CSV table of C-alpha atoms in Angstrom, one decimal:
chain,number,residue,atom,x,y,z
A,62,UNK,CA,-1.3,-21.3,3.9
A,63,UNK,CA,-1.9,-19.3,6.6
A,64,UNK,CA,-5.3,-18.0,7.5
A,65,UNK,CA,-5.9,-14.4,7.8
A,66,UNK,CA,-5.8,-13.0,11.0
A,67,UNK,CA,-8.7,-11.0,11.0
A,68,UNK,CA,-10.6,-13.7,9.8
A,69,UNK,CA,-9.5,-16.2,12.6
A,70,UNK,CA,-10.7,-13.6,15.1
A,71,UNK,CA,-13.7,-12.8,13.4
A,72,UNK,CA,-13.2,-8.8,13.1
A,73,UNK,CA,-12.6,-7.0,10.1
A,74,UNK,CA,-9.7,-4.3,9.5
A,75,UNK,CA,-11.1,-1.8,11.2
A,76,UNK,CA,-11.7,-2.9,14.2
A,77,UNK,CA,-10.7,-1.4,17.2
A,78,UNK,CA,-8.3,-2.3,19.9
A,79,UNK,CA,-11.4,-2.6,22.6
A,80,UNK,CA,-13.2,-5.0,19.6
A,81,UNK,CA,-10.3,-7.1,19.6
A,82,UNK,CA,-9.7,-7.6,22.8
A,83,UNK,CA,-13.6,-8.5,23.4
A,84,UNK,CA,-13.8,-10.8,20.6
A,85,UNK,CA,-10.6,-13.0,21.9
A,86,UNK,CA,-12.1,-13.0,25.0
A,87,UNK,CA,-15.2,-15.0,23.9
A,88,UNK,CA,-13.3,-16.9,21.5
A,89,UNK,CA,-10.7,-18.1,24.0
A,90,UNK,CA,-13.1,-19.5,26.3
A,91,UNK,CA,-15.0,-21.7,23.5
A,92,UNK,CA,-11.7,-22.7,22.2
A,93,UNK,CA,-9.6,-23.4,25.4
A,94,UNK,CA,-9.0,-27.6,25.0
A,95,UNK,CA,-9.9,-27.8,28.9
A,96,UNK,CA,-13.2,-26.6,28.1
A,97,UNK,CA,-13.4,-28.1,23.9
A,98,UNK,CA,-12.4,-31.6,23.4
A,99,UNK,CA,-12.3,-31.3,19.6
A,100,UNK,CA,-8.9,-32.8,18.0
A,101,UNK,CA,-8.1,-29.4,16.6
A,102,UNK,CA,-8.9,-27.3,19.6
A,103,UNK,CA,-5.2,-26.8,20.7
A,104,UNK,CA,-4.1,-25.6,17.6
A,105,UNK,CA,-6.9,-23.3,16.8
A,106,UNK,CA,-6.5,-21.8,20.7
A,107,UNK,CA,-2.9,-21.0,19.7
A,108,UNK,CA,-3.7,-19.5,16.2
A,109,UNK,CA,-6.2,-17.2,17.7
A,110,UNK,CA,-3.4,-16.4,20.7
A,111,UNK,CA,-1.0,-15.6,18.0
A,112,UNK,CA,-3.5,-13.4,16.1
A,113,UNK,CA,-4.3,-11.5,19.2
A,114,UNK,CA,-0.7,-10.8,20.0
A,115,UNK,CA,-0.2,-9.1,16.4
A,116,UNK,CA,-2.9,-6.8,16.0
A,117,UNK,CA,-3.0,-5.7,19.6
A,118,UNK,CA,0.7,-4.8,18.9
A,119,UNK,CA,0.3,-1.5,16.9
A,120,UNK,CA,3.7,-2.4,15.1
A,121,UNK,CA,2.7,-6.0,14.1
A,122,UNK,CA,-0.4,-4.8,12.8
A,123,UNK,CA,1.6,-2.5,10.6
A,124,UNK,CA,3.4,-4.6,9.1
A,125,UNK,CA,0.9,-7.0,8.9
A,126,UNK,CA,-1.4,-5.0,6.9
A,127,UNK,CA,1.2,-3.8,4.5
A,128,UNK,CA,3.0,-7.4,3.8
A,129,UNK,CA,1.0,-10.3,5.7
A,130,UNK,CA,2.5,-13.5,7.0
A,131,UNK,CA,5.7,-13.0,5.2
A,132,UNK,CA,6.6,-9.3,6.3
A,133,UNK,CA,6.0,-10.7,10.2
A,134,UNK,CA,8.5,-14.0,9.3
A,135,UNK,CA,11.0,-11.6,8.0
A,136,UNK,CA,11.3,-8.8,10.9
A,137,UNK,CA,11.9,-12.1,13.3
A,138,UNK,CA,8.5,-12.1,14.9
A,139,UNK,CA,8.9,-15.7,16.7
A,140,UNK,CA,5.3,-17.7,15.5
A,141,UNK,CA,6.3,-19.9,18.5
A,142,UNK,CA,5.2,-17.6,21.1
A,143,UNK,CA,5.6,-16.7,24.3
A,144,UNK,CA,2.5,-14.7,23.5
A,145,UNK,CA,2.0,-11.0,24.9
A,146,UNK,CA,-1.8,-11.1,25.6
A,147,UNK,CA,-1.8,-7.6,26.6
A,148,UNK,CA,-3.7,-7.8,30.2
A,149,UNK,CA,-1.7,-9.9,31.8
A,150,UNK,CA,-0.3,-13.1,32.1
A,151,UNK,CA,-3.0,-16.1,30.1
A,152,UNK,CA,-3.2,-18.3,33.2
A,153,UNK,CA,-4.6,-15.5,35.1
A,154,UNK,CA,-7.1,-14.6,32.1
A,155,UNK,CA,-8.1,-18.4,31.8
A,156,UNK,CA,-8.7,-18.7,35.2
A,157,UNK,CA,-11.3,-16.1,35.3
A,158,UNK,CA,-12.9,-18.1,32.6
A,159,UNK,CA,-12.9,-21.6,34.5
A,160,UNK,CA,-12.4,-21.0,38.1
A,161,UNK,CA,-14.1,-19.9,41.3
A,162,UNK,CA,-17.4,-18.8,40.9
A,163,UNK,CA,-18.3,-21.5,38.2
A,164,UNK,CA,-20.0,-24.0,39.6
A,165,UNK,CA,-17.8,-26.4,41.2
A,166,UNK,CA,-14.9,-26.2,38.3
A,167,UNK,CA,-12.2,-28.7,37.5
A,168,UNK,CA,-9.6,-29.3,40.2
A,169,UNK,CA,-6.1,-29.6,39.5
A,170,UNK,CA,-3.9,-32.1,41.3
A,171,UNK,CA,-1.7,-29.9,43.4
A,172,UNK,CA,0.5,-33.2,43.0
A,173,UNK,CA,0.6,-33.2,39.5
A,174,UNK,CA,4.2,-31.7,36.9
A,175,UNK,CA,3.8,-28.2,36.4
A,176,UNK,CA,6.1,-26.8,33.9
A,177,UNK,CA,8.3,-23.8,34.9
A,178,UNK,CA,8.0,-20.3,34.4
A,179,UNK,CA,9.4,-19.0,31.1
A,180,UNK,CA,12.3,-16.4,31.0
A,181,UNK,CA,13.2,-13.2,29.2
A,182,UNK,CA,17.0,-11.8,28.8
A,183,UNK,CA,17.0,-8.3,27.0
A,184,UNK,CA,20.5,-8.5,24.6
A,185,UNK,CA,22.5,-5.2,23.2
A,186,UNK,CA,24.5,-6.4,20.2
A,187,UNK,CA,26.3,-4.4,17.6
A,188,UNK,CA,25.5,-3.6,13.9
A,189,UNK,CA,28.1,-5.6,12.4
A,190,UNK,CA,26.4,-9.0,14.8
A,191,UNK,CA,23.2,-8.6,13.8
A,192,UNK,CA,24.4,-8.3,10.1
A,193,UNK,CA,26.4,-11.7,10.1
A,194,UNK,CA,25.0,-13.5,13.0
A,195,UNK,CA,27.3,-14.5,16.5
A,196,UNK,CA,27.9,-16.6,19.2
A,197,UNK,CA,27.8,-15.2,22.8
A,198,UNK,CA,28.2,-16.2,25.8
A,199,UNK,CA,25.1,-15.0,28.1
A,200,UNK,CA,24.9,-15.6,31.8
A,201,UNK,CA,20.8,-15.7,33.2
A,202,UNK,CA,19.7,-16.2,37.0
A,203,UNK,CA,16.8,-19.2,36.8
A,204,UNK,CA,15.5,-21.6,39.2
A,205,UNK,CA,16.8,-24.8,39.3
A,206,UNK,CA,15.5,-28.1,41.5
A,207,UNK,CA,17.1,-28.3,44.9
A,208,UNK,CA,19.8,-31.0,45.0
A,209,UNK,CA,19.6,-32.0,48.5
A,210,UNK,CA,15.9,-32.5,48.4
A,211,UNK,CA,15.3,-33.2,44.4
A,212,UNK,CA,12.5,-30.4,44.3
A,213,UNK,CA,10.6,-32.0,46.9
A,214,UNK,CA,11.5,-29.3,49.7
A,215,UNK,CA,11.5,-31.6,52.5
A,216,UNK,CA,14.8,-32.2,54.2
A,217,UNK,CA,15.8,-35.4,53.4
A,218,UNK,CA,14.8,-38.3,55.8
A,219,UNK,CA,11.3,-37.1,56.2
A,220,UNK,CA,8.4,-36.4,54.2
A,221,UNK,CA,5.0,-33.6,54.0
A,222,UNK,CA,1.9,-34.1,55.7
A,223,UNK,CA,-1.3,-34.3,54.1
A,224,UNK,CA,-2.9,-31.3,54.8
A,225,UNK,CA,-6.2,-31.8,57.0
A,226,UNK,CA,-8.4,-29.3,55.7
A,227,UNK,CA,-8.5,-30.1,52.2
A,228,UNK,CA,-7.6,-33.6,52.2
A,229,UNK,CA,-4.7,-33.5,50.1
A,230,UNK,CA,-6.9,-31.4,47.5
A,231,UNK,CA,-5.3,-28.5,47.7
A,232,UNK,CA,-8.8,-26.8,47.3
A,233,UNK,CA,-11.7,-25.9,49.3
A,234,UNK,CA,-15.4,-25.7,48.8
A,235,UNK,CA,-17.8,-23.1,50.0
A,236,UNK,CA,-21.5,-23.6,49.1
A,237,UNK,CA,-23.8,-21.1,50.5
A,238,UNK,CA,-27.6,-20.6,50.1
A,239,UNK,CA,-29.0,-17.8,48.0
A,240,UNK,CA,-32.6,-17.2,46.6
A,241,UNK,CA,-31.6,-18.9,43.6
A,242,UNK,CA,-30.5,-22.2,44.9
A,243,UNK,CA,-27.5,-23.4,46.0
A,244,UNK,CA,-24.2,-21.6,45.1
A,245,UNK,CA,-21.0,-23.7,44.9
A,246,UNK,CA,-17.5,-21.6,44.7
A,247,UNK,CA,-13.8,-23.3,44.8
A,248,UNK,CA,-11.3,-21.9,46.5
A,249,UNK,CA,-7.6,-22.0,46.7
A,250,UNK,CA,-6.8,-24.2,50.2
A,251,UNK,CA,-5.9,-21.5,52.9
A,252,UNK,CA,-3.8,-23.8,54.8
A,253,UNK,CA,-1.5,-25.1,52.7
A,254,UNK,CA,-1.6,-22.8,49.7
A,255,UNK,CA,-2.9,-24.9,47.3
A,256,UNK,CA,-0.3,-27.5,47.8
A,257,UNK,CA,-2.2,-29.8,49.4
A,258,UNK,CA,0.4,-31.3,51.7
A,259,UNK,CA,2.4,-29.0,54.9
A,260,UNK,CA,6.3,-29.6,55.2
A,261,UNK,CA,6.7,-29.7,58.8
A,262,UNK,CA,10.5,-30.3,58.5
A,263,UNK,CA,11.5,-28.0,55.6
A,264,UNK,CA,14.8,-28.4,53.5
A,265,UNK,CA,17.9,-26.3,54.7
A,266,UNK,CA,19.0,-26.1,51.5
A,267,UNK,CA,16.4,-24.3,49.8
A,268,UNK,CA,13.8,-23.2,52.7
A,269,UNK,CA,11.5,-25.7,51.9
A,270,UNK,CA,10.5,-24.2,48.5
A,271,UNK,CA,12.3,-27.3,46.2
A,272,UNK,CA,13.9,-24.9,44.2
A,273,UNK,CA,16.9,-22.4,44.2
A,274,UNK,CA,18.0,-19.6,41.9
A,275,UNK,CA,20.9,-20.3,40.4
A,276,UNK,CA,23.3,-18.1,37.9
A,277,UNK,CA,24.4,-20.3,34.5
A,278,UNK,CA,26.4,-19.1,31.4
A,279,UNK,CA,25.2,-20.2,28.4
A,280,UNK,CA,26.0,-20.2,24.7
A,281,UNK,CA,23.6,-17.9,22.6
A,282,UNK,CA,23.9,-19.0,18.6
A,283,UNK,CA,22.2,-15.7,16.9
A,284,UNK,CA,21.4,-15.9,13.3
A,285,UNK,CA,22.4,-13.6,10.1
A,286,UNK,CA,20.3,-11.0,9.6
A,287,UNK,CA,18.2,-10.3,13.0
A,288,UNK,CA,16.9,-6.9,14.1
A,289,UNK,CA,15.9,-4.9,17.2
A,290,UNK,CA,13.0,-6.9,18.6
A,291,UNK,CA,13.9,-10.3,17.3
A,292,UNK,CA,13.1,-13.1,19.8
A,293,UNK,CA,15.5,-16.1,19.8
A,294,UNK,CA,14.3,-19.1,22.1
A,295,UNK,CA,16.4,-21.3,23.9
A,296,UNK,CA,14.2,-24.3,25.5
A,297,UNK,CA,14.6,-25.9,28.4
A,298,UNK,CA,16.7,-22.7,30.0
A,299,UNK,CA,13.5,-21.3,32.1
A,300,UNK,CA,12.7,-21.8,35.5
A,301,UNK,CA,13.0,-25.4,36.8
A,302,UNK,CA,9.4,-27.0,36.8
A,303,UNK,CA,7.9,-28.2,39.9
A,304,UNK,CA,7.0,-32.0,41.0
A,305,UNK,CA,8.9,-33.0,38.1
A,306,UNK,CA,7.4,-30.8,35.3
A,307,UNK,CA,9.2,-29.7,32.4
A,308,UNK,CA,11.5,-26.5,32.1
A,309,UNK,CA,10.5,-23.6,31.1
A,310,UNK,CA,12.0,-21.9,28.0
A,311,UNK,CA,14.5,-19.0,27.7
A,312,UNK,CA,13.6,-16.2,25.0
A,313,UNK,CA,15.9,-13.7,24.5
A,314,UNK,CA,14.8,-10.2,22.8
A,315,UNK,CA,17.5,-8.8,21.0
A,316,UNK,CA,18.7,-4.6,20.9
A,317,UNK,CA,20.7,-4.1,18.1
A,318,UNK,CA,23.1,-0.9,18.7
A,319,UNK,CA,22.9,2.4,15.9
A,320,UNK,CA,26.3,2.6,13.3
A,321,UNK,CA,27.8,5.9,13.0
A,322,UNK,CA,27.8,5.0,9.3
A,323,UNK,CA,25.3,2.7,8.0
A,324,UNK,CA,21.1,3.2,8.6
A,325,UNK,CA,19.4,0.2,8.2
A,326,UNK,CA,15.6,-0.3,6.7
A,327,UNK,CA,14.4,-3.9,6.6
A,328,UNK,CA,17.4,-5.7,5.1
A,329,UNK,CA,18.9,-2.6,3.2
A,330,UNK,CA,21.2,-0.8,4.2
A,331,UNK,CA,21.7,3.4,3.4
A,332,UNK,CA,24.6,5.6,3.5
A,333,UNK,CA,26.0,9.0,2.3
A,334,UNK,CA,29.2,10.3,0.7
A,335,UNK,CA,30.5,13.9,0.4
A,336,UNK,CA,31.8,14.1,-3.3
A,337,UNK,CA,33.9,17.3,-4.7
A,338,UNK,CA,33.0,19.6,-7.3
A,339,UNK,CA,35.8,18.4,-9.5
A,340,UNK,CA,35.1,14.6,-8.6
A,341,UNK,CA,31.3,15.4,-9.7
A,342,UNK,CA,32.3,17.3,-12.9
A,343,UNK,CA,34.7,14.8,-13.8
A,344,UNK,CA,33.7,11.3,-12.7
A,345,UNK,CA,35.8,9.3,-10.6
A,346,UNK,CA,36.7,5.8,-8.9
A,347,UNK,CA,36.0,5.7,-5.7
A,348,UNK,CA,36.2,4.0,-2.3
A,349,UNK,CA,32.9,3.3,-1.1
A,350,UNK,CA,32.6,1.0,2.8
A,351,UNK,CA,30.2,-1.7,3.0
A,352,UNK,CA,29.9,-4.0,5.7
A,353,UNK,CA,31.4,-6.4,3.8
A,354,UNK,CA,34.6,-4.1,3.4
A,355,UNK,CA,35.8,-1.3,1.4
A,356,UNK,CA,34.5,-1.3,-2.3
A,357,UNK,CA,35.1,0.5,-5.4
A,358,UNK,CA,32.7,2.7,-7.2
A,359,UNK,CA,32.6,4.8,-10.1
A,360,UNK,CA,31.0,7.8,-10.6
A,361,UNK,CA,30.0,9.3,-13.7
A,362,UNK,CA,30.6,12.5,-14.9
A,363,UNK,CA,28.3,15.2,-14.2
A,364,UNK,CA,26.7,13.5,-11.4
A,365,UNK,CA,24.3,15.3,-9.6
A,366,UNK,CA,23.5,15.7,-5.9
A,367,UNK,CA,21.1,13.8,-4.3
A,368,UNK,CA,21.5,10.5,-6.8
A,369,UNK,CA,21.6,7.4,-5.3
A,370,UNK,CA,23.5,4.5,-6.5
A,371,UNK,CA,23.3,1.0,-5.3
A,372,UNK,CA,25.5,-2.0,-4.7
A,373,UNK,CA,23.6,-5.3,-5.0
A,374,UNK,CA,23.5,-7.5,-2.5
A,375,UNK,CA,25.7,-5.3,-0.1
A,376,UNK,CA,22.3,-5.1,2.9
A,377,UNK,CA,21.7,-7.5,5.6
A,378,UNK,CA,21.0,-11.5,4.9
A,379,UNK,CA,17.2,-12.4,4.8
A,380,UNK,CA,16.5,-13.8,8.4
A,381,UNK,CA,15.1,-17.0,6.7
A,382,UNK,CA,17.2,-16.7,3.7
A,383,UNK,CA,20.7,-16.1,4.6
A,384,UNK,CA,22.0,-17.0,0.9
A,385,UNK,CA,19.6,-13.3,-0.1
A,386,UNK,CA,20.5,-10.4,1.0
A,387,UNK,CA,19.4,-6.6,0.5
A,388,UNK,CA,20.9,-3.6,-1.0
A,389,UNK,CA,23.4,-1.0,-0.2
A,390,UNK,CA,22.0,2.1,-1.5
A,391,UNK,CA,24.6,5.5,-1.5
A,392,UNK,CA,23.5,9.1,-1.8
A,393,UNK,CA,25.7,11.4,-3.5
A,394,UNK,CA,26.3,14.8,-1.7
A,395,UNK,CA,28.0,17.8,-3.7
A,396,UNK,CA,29.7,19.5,-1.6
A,397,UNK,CA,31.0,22.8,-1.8
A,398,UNK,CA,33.8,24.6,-0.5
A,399,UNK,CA,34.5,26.7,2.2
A,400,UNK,CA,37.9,28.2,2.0
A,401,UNK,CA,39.9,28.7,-1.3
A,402,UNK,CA,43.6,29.7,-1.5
A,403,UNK,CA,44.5,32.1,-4.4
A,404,UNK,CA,45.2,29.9,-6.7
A,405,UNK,CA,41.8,27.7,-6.3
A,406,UNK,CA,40.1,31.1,-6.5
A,407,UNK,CA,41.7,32.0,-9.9
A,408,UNK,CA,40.8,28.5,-11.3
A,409,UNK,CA,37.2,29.0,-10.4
A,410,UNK,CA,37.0,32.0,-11.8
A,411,UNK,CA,38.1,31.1,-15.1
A,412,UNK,CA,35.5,28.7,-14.7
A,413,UNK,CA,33.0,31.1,-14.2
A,414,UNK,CA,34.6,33.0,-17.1
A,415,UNK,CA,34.1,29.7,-19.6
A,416,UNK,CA,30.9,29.0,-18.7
A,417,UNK,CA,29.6,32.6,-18.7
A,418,UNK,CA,30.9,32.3,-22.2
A,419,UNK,CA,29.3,29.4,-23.2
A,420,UNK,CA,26.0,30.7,-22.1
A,421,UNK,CA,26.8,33.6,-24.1
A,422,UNK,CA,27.6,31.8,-27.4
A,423,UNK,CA,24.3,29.5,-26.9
A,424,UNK,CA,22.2,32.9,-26.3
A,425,UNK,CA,24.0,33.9,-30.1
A,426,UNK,CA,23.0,30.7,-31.5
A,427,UNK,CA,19.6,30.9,-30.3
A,428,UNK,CA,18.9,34.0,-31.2
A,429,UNK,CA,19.9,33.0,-34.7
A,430,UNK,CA,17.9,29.9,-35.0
A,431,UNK,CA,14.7,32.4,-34.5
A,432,UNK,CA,15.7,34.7,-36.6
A,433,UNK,CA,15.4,31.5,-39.2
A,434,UNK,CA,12.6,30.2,-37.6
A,435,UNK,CA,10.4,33.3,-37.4
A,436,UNK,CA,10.4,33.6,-33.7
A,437,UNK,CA,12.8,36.2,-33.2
A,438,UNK,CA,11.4,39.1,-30.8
């Protein structure tokens, strides 16, 4: 199972957004694998990012709160991340953790794959797509490796020069004196930017950066039952990596347009229906539409305003469990007339003669009864 949020952070279910936020911080920099070399250490630093990212988010906590794990794997929340860490982007956080101003810090290989930069595509779909599911079509702008210089972004024929000041490092160190001892800081290299190489000859093609942006239409498979927020990822459709690194991946966040009919809560789905005096006196069959199609209810006679009836398994398909689905719940409205002819007039009056009748005749009978009962006044 799962473990508890709050517990993996070490908070409790009060605590606020400011708590939070300094508790991860500690927490991320014991956990962080460049730092712990325990087996587990990967895995633990991306359970406590995913329990950051859902009760910093006032929404996810919500629903956290009120249903758990499951309520979050039903409104689509995407356990796979990209994770929203709220003060900007993790590499930048980390960094403060384990760079300059450490001691002299680990240096990465300016050399060495870097994966690319993951994408997000905002979709609008309608009511009816997000109920059954679809297949679009979606064109994204991404970067993609040059193909006259293969990502290296020197024109072809030549190659980079190491860069003289850091050596092919692509960092610098500083160490100055201070009444505490030596102090050693890293730096980025100011001459070549970290790269640790300078292209003298730089490809046409792309202007020496390796990479180009590039427009691409691809096919978008959306699942039954999705709502505003879901996040659908599509791997391998980010940015193109650099010296050979991985793509990164694609996540599309999904805007599902209102329906002049149907409201939707969770995975049921709520309507109204105007219904006649005569229709709510008498009962009737009637045409009730679902997204499924039209359907045929029957109401009951002497039905009452404000009931709600319900056709099961009329909602939206469970996100994980297309075969479920909810409910279709319909509230009856009585509604009254505005504008009789003469002859509707006369028929409503002689209803209002009957039942004034009636109530007369029961008043009789009641009055009776106490006079057999001893109540009578």
């Amino acid at each position: 199972m799962a473990r508890d949020y709050y517990e993996i952070l070490g908070v409790d279910k009060g605590a606020s957004s400011d708590e939070i936020k300094k508790t991860f911080r500690k927490k991320a920099r014991e956990l962080h694998p460049d730092v712990n070399k325990a087996p587990d250490a990967e895995e633990k630093f991306k359970e406590l990012g995913q329990a950051y990212e859902v009760l910093m988010d006032e929404e996810k906590r919500s629903m956290y709160d009120r249903y758990g794990h499951d309520g979050l794997k039903n409104s689509g929340y995407d356990f796979n991340g990209p994770f929203d860490f709220g003060f900007g982007d993790l590499s930048e956080v980390l960094s403060s953790f384990f760079g300059g101003g450490m001691g002299s810090g680990s240096r990465r290989n300016p050399h060495a794959p870097a994966r690319g930069s993951d994408l997000r595509l905002d979709l609008q779909i309608s009511f009816e797509e997000a109920v059954f599911g679809v297949e679009k079509d979606v064109e994204i702008e991404h970067l993609v490796n040059c193909t006259v210089c293969g990502g290296n972004g020197v024109e072809p024929g030549s190659k980079p020069d190491t860069c003289q000041v850091c050596q092919g490092m692509g960092q610098v160190q500083q160490t100055t004196q201070t009444i505490l001892g030596h102090f050693t800081q890293v730096t980025t290299c100011p001459k070549c930017k970290g790269k640790g190489s300078i292209v003298t000859n730089p490809c046409k093609n792309c202007q020496g950066a390796g990479r180009k942006e590039a427009s691409k239409v691809i096919p978008v498979k959306i699942p039954k039952g999705v709502d505003t927020g879901t996040k659908l990822r599509v791997s391998g459709e980010g940015d193109a990596g650099k010296n050979g690194g991985p793509s990164g991946d694609l996540y599309i966040v999904l805007h599902v347009m209102q329906h002049k009919t149907f409201k939707r809560e969770g995975f049921n789905i709520y309507t109204e229906i105007p219904v006649s005096f005569s229709q709510a006196a008498l009962g009737d069959d009637i045409e009730i539409t679902t997204v499924d199609g039209a359907k045929q209810l029957k109401l009951h006679a002497g039905i009452q305003s404000g009931t709600v009836l319900t056709i099961k398994g009329a909602g939206v398909p469970f996100l994980n469990s297309p075969s479920k689905r909810g409910d279709q719940f319909i509230k009856v409205n009585v509604t009254t007339p505005t504008s009789l002819n003469d002859e509707e007039k006369k028929l409503f009056e002689r209803l209002s003669q009957i039942n004034n009748e009636k109530l007369h005749k029961e008043s009789i009978i009641d009055k009776i009864k106490d006079a057999f009962t001893g109540n009578a006044k």
